[in-house]
Amino acid sequence: ANAKEFTVGYDRFKDETYISVTGNIKPTKGKGQNVWKSEAVARTMIPGKTIAKDVDTFGLTFVTSSMGGWTFLKRHSLIAIIDGERVDFGEGKHSGNPKGSMVWENIFFLFTRDQLSKIAKAKSVEIQLGDFEGTFDEKGLKRFKQLLEITLKQ
């Protein structure tokens, strides 16, 4: 894994290490026209400084910035088409911050290792998040796969 693609940090007060990686999401034509930037950030926390057991939960936060209004204000559900199979991930936790003509929004989901693995190993992942539709890029899927690999017991 390329170290520049990952963010790693240690909180000495909590004695926790976090690891995160970002994948870009390309908006589907006509379904994300207001969205200026969209990405998914996968992150996990590990007790201490070493991986003593396989990490089995990951936070997946979808981050967007858009012009001309809110994208996820009323609908927070995530549905994915993973290699042709429809998967409903349910409702995420929404937060947002309007500044001038821009709106930054986050939707957070808690994923199991199996759920993130299904996405990471796929050849094609299309998502519908609220009214937004998009496709994960290959680099992002590869990074998620690498995150799964490096969070196995050392």
PDB file of C-alpha atoms in Angstrom:
ATOM      1  CA  ALA A   1       0.000   0.000   0.000  1.00  0.00           C
ATOM      2  CA  ASN A   2       1.166   3.492  -0.777  1.00  0.00           C
ATOM      3  CA  ALA A   3       1.579   5.281   2.565  1.00  0.00           C
ATOM      4  CA  LYS A   4       0.463   8.593   1.006  1.00  0.00           C
ATOM      5  CA  GLU A   5      -2.990   7.101   0.363  1.00  0.00           C
ATOM      6  CA  PHE A   6      -3.575   6.389   4.064  1.00  0.00           C
ATOM      7  CA  THR A   7      -3.927   8.661   7.069  1.00  0.00           C
ATOM      8  CA  VAL A   8      -2.673   7.135  10.303  1.00  0.00           C
ATOM      9  CA  GLY A   9      -2.635   8.761  13.718  1.00  0.00           C
ATOM     10  CA  TYR A  10      -2.279   7.876  17.376  1.00  0.00           C
ATOM     11  CA  ASP A  11      -4.170   9.459  20.281  1.00  0.00           C
ATOM     12  CA  ARG A  12      -1.987   8.968  23.359  1.00  0.00           C
ATOM     13  CA  PHE A  13      -4.740  10.065  25.740  1.00  0.00           C
ATOM     14  CA  LYS A  14      -7.197   7.484  24.411  1.00  0.00           C
ATOM     15  CA  ASP A  15      -4.425   4.967  23.519  1.00  0.00           C
ATOM     16  CA  GLU A  16      -6.034   4.469  20.102  1.00  0.00           C
ATOM     17  CA  THR A  17      -4.675   4.381  16.575  1.00  0.00           C
ATOM     18  CA  TYR A  18      -6.833   5.395  13.637  1.00  0.00           C
ATOM     19  CA  ILE A  19      -6.345   4.492   9.996  1.00  0.00           C
ATOM     20  CA  SER A  20      -8.344   6.059   7.176  1.00  0.00           C
ATOM     21  CA  VAL A  21      -8.387   6.042   3.394  1.00  0.00           C
ATOM     22  CA  THR A  22     -10.449   7.941   0.821  1.00  0.00           C
ATOM     23  CA  GLY A  23     -12.090   6.844  -2.419  1.00  0.00           C
ATOM     24  CA  ASN A  24     -13.627   9.201  -4.946  1.00  0.00           C
ATOM     25  CA  ILE A  25     -17.184   8.861  -6.201  1.00  0.00           C
ATOM     26  CA  LYS A  26     -18.021  10.028  -9.712  1.00  0.00           C
ATOM     27  CA  PRO A  27     -21.544  11.488  -9.872  1.00  0.00           C
ATOM     28  CA  THR A  28     -23.934   9.887 -12.359  1.00  0.00           C
ATOM     29  CA  LYS A  29     -24.922  12.357 -15.055  1.00  0.00           C
ATOM     30  CA  GLY A  30     -28.026  14.294 -14.006  1.00  0.00           C
ATOM     31  CA  LYS A  31     -28.102  12.779 -10.506  1.00  0.00           C
ATOM     32  CA  GLY A  32     -25.408  14.859  -8.833  1.00  0.00           C
ATOM     33  CA  GLN A  33     -25.291  18.008 -10.923  1.00  0.00           C
ATOM     34  CA  ASN A  34     -24.969  20.300  -7.893  1.00  0.00           C
ATOM     35  CA  VAL A  35     -22.225  18.216  -6.305  1.00  0.00           C
ATOM     36  CA  TRP A  36     -18.773  19.720  -6.679  1.00  0.00           C
ATOM     37  CA  LYS A  37     -16.876  16.983  -4.844  1.00  0.00           C
ATOM     38  CA  SER A  38     -17.917  13.554  -3.534  1.00  0.00           C
ATOM     39  CA  GLU A  39     -15.846  10.937  -1.748  1.00  0.00           C
ATOM     40  CA  ALA A  40     -16.111   8.092   0.728  1.00  0.00           C
ATOM     41  CA  VAL A  41     -13.757   7.899   3.705  1.00  0.00           C
ATOM     42  CA  ALA A  42     -13.257   4.491   5.334  1.00  0.00           C
ATOM     43  CA  ARG A  43     -11.839   4.678   8.855  1.00  0.00           C
ATOM     44  CA  THR A  44     -11.224   2.410  11.809  1.00  0.00           C
ATOM     45  CA  MET A  45      -9.905   2.727  15.362  1.00  0.00           C
ATOM     46  CA  ILE A  46      -7.531   0.216  16.945  1.00  0.00           C
ATOM     47  CA  PRO A  47      -6.859  -0.028  20.696  1.00  0.00           C
ATOM     48  CA  GLY A  48      -3.188   0.740  21.386  1.00  0.00           C
ATOM     49  CA  LYS A  49      -0.485   0.890  18.720  1.00  0.00           C
ATOM     50  CA  THR A  50      -0.610  -2.618  17.238  1.00  0.00           C
ATOM     51  CA  ILE A  51      -3.342  -4.760  15.733  1.00  0.00           C
ATOM     52  CA  ALA A  52      -3.906  -7.515  18.306  1.00  0.00           C
ATOM     53  CA  LYS A  53      -6.959  -8.954  16.538  1.00  0.00           C
ATOM     54  CA  ASP A  54      -8.664  -8.535  13.191  1.00  0.00           C
ATOM     55  CA  VAL A  55     -10.567  -5.253  12.934  1.00  0.00           C
ATOM     56  CA  ASP A  56     -14.179  -6.074  12.136  1.00  0.00           C
ATOM     57  CA  THR A  57     -15.953  -2.674  12.123  1.00  0.00           C
ATOM     58  CA  PHE A  58     -15.301   0.323   9.915  1.00  0.00           C
ATOM     59  CA  GLY A  59     -16.865   3.736   9.637  1.00  0.00           C
ATOM     60  CA  LEU A  60     -17.717   4.768   6.100  1.00  0.00           C
ATOM     61  CA  THR A  61     -18.440   8.468   5.723  1.00  0.00           C
ATOM     62  CA  PHE A  62     -19.709   9.916   2.473  1.00  0.00           C
ATOM     63  CA  VAL A  63     -18.551  13.507   2.113  1.00  0.00           C
ATOM     64  CA  THR A  64     -19.893  15.984  -0.431  1.00  0.00           C
ATOM     65  CA  SER A  65     -19.621  19.645  -1.145  1.00  0.00           C
ATOM     66  CA  SER A  66     -22.199  21.179  -3.423  1.00  0.00           C
ATOM     67  CA  MET A  67     -23.506  24.456  -4.737  1.00  0.00           C
ATOM     68  CA  GLY A  68     -27.145  25.450  -4.704  1.00  0.00           C
ATOM     69  CA  GLY A  69     -28.508  23.572  -1.724  1.00  0.00           C
ATOM     70  CA  TRP A  70     -28.577  20.428   0.319  1.00  0.00           C
ATOM     71  CA  THR A  71     -28.120  16.990  -1.224  1.00  0.00           C
ATOM     72  CA  PHE A  72     -28.922  14.671   1.711  1.00  0.00           C
ATOM     73  CA  LEU A  73     -31.048  16.814   4.007  1.00  0.00           C
ATOM     74  CA  LYS A  74     -34.262  14.768   3.697  1.00  0.00           C
ATOM     75  CA  ARG A  75     -33.006  11.312   2.661  1.00  0.00           C
ATOM     76  CA  HIS A  76     -30.091   9.484   4.328  1.00  0.00           C
ATOM     77  CA  SER A  77     -30.444   5.947   2.974  1.00  0.00           C
ATOM     78  CA  LEU A  78     -27.688   4.135   1.069  1.00  0.00           C
ATOM     79  CA  ILE A  79     -28.470   1.620  -1.652  1.00  0.00           C
ATOM     80  CA  ALA A  80     -25.666   0.083  -3.688  1.00  0.00           C
ATOM     81  CA  ILE A  81     -25.541  -2.009  -6.829  1.00  0.00           C
ATOM     82  CA  ILE A  82     -22.461  -4.181  -6.265  1.00  0.00           C
ATOM     83  CA  ASP A  83     -21.546  -6.155  -9.391  1.00  0.00           C
ATOM     84  CA  GLY A  84     -25.232  -6.132 -10.334  1.00  0.00           C
ATOM     85  CA  GLU A  85     -26.573  -7.087  -6.870  1.00  0.00           C
ATOM     86  CA  ARG A  86     -28.768  -4.592  -4.991  1.00  0.00           C
ATOM     87  CA  VAL A  87     -27.730  -4.060  -1.343  1.00  0.00           C
ATOM     88  CA  ASP A  88     -29.649  -1.773   1.047  1.00  0.00           C
ATOM     89  CA  PHE A  89     -27.359  -0.439   3.801  1.00  0.00           C
ATOM     90  CA  GLY A  90     -30.149   1.467   5.551  1.00  0.00           C
ATOM     91  CA  GLU A  91     -30.067   4.945   7.059  1.00  0.00           C
ATOM     92  CA  GLY A  92     -26.887   6.864   7.825  1.00  0.00           C
ATOM     93  CA  LYS A  93     -26.223   9.637  10.334  1.00  0.00           C
ATOM     94  CA  HIS A  94     -26.331  13.024   8.564  1.00  0.00           C
ATOM     95  CA  SER A  95     -24.532  16.266   9.351  1.00  0.00           C
ATOM     96  CA  GLY A  96     -23.995  19.364   7.273  1.00  0.00           C
ATOM     97  CA  ASN A  97     -22.635  22.875   7.219  1.00  0.00           C
ATOM     98  CA  PRO A  98     -23.787  25.619   4.823  1.00  0.00           C
ATOM     99  CA  LYS A  99     -21.288  28.393   4.062  1.00  0.00           C
ATOM    100  CA  GLY A 100     -22.270  30.986   1.508  1.00  0.00           C
ATOM    101  CA  SER A 101     -23.356  29.240  -1.688  1.00  0.00           C
ATOM    102  CA  MET A 102     -21.619  25.958  -0.693  1.00  0.00           C
ATOM    103  CA  VAL A 103     -23.001  23.152   1.469  1.00  0.00           C
ATOM    104  CA  TRP A 104     -20.717  20.504   3.003  1.00  0.00           C
ATOM    105  CA  GLU A 105     -22.477  17.310   4.043  1.00  0.00           C
ATOM    106  CA  ASN A 106     -21.465  14.022   5.665  1.00  0.00           C
ATOM    107  CA  ILE A 107     -23.393  10.795   6.049  1.00  0.00           C
ATOM    108  CA  PHE A 108     -21.880   8.187   8.354  1.00  0.00           C
ATOM    109  CA  PHE A 109     -22.468   4.416   8.214  1.00  0.00           C
ATOM    110  CA  LEU A 110     -21.022   1.646  10.373  1.00  0.00           C
ATOM    111  CA  PHE A 111     -19.894  -1.295   8.217  1.00  0.00           C
ATOM    112  CA  THR A 112     -18.777  -4.787   9.117  1.00  0.00           C
ATOM    113  CA  ARG A 113     -15.596  -6.234   7.594  1.00  0.00           C
ATOM    114  CA  ASP A 114     -17.794  -8.408   5.343  1.00  0.00           C
ATOM    115  CA  GLN A 115     -19.807  -5.428   4.080  1.00  0.00           C
ATOM    116  CA  LEU A 116     -16.716  -3.331   3.305  1.00  0.00           C
ATOM    117  CA  SER A 117     -15.042  -6.379   1.750  1.00  0.00           C
ATOM    118  CA  LYS A 118     -17.984  -6.899  -0.599  1.00  0.00           C
ATOM    119  CA  ILE A 119     -17.572  -3.315  -1.833  1.00  0.00           C
ATOM    120  CA  ALA A 120     -13.752  -3.447  -1.980  1.00  0.00           C
ATOM    121  CA  LYS A 121     -13.639  -6.672  -4.021  1.00  0.00           C
ATOM    122  CA  ALA A 122     -16.275  -5.582  -6.527  1.00  0.00           C
ATOM    123  CA  LYS A 123     -15.590  -4.713 -10.135  1.00  0.00           C
ATOM    124  CA  SER A 124     -18.436  -2.166 -10.134  1.00  0.00           C
ATOM    125  CA  VAL A 125     -20.108  -0.253  -7.282  1.00  0.00           C
ATOM    126  CA  GLU A 126     -22.899   2.205  -8.011  1.00  0.00           C
ATOM    127  CA  ILE A 127     -24.581   4.003  -5.130  1.00  0.00           C
ATOM    128  CA  GLN A 128     -27.722   5.968  -4.462  1.00  0.00           C
ATOM    129  CA  LEU A 129     -27.380   8.092  -1.367  1.00  0.00           C
ATOM    130  CA  GLY A 130     -30.419  10.245  -0.800  1.00  0.00           C
ATOM    131  CA  ASP A 131     -31.006  11.881  -4.188  1.00  0.00           C
ATOM    132  CA  PHE A 132     -27.349  11.539  -5.209  1.00  0.00           C
ATOM    133  CA  GLU A 133     -26.171   8.752  -7.507  1.00  0.00           C
ATOM    134  CA  GLY A 134     -22.573   7.897  -8.306  1.00  0.00           C
ATOM    135  CA  THR A 135     -19.941   5.253  -8.973  1.00  0.00           C
ATOM    136  CA  PHE A 136     -16.855   4.403  -6.907  1.00  0.00           C
ATOM    137  CA  ASP A 137     -13.567   4.808  -8.752  1.00  0.00           C
ATOM    138  CA  GLU A 138     -11.171   1.840  -9.077  1.00  0.00           C
ATOM    139  CA  LYS A 139      -8.456   3.507  -6.972  1.00  0.00           C
ATOM    140  CA  GLY A 140     -10.870   3.935  -4.077  1.00  0.00           C
ATOM    141  CA  LEU A 141     -11.967   0.304  -4.206  1.00  0.00           C
ATOM    142  CA  LYS A 142      -8.301  -0.766  -4.246  1.00  0.00           C
ATOM    143  CA  ARG A 143      -7.582   1.442  -1.207  1.00  0.00           C
ATOM    144  CA  PHE A 144     -10.523  -0.065   0.697  1.00  0.00           C
ATOM    145  CA  LYS A 145      -9.145  -3.530  -0.105  1.00  0.00           C
ATOM    146  CA  GLN A 146      -5.716  -2.486   1.209  1.00  0.00           C
ATOM    147  CA  LEU A 147      -7.306  -1.099   4.389  1.00  0.00           C
ATOM    148  CA  LEU A 148      -8.967  -4.473   4.969  1.00  0.00           C
ATOM    149  CA  GLU A 149      -5.628  -6.243   4.453  1.00  0.00           C
ATOM    150  CA  ILE A 150      -3.591  -4.050   6.821  1.00  0.00           C
ATOM    151  CA  THR A 151      -6.209  -4.292   9.594  1.00  0.00           C
ATOM    152  CA  LEU A 152      -5.796  -8.049   9.992  1.00  0.00           C
ATOM    153  CA  LYS A 153      -3.970  -9.305  13.097  1.00  0.00           C
ATOM    154  CA  GLN A 154      -0.229  -8.716  12.734  1.00  0.00           C
TER     155      GLN A 154
END
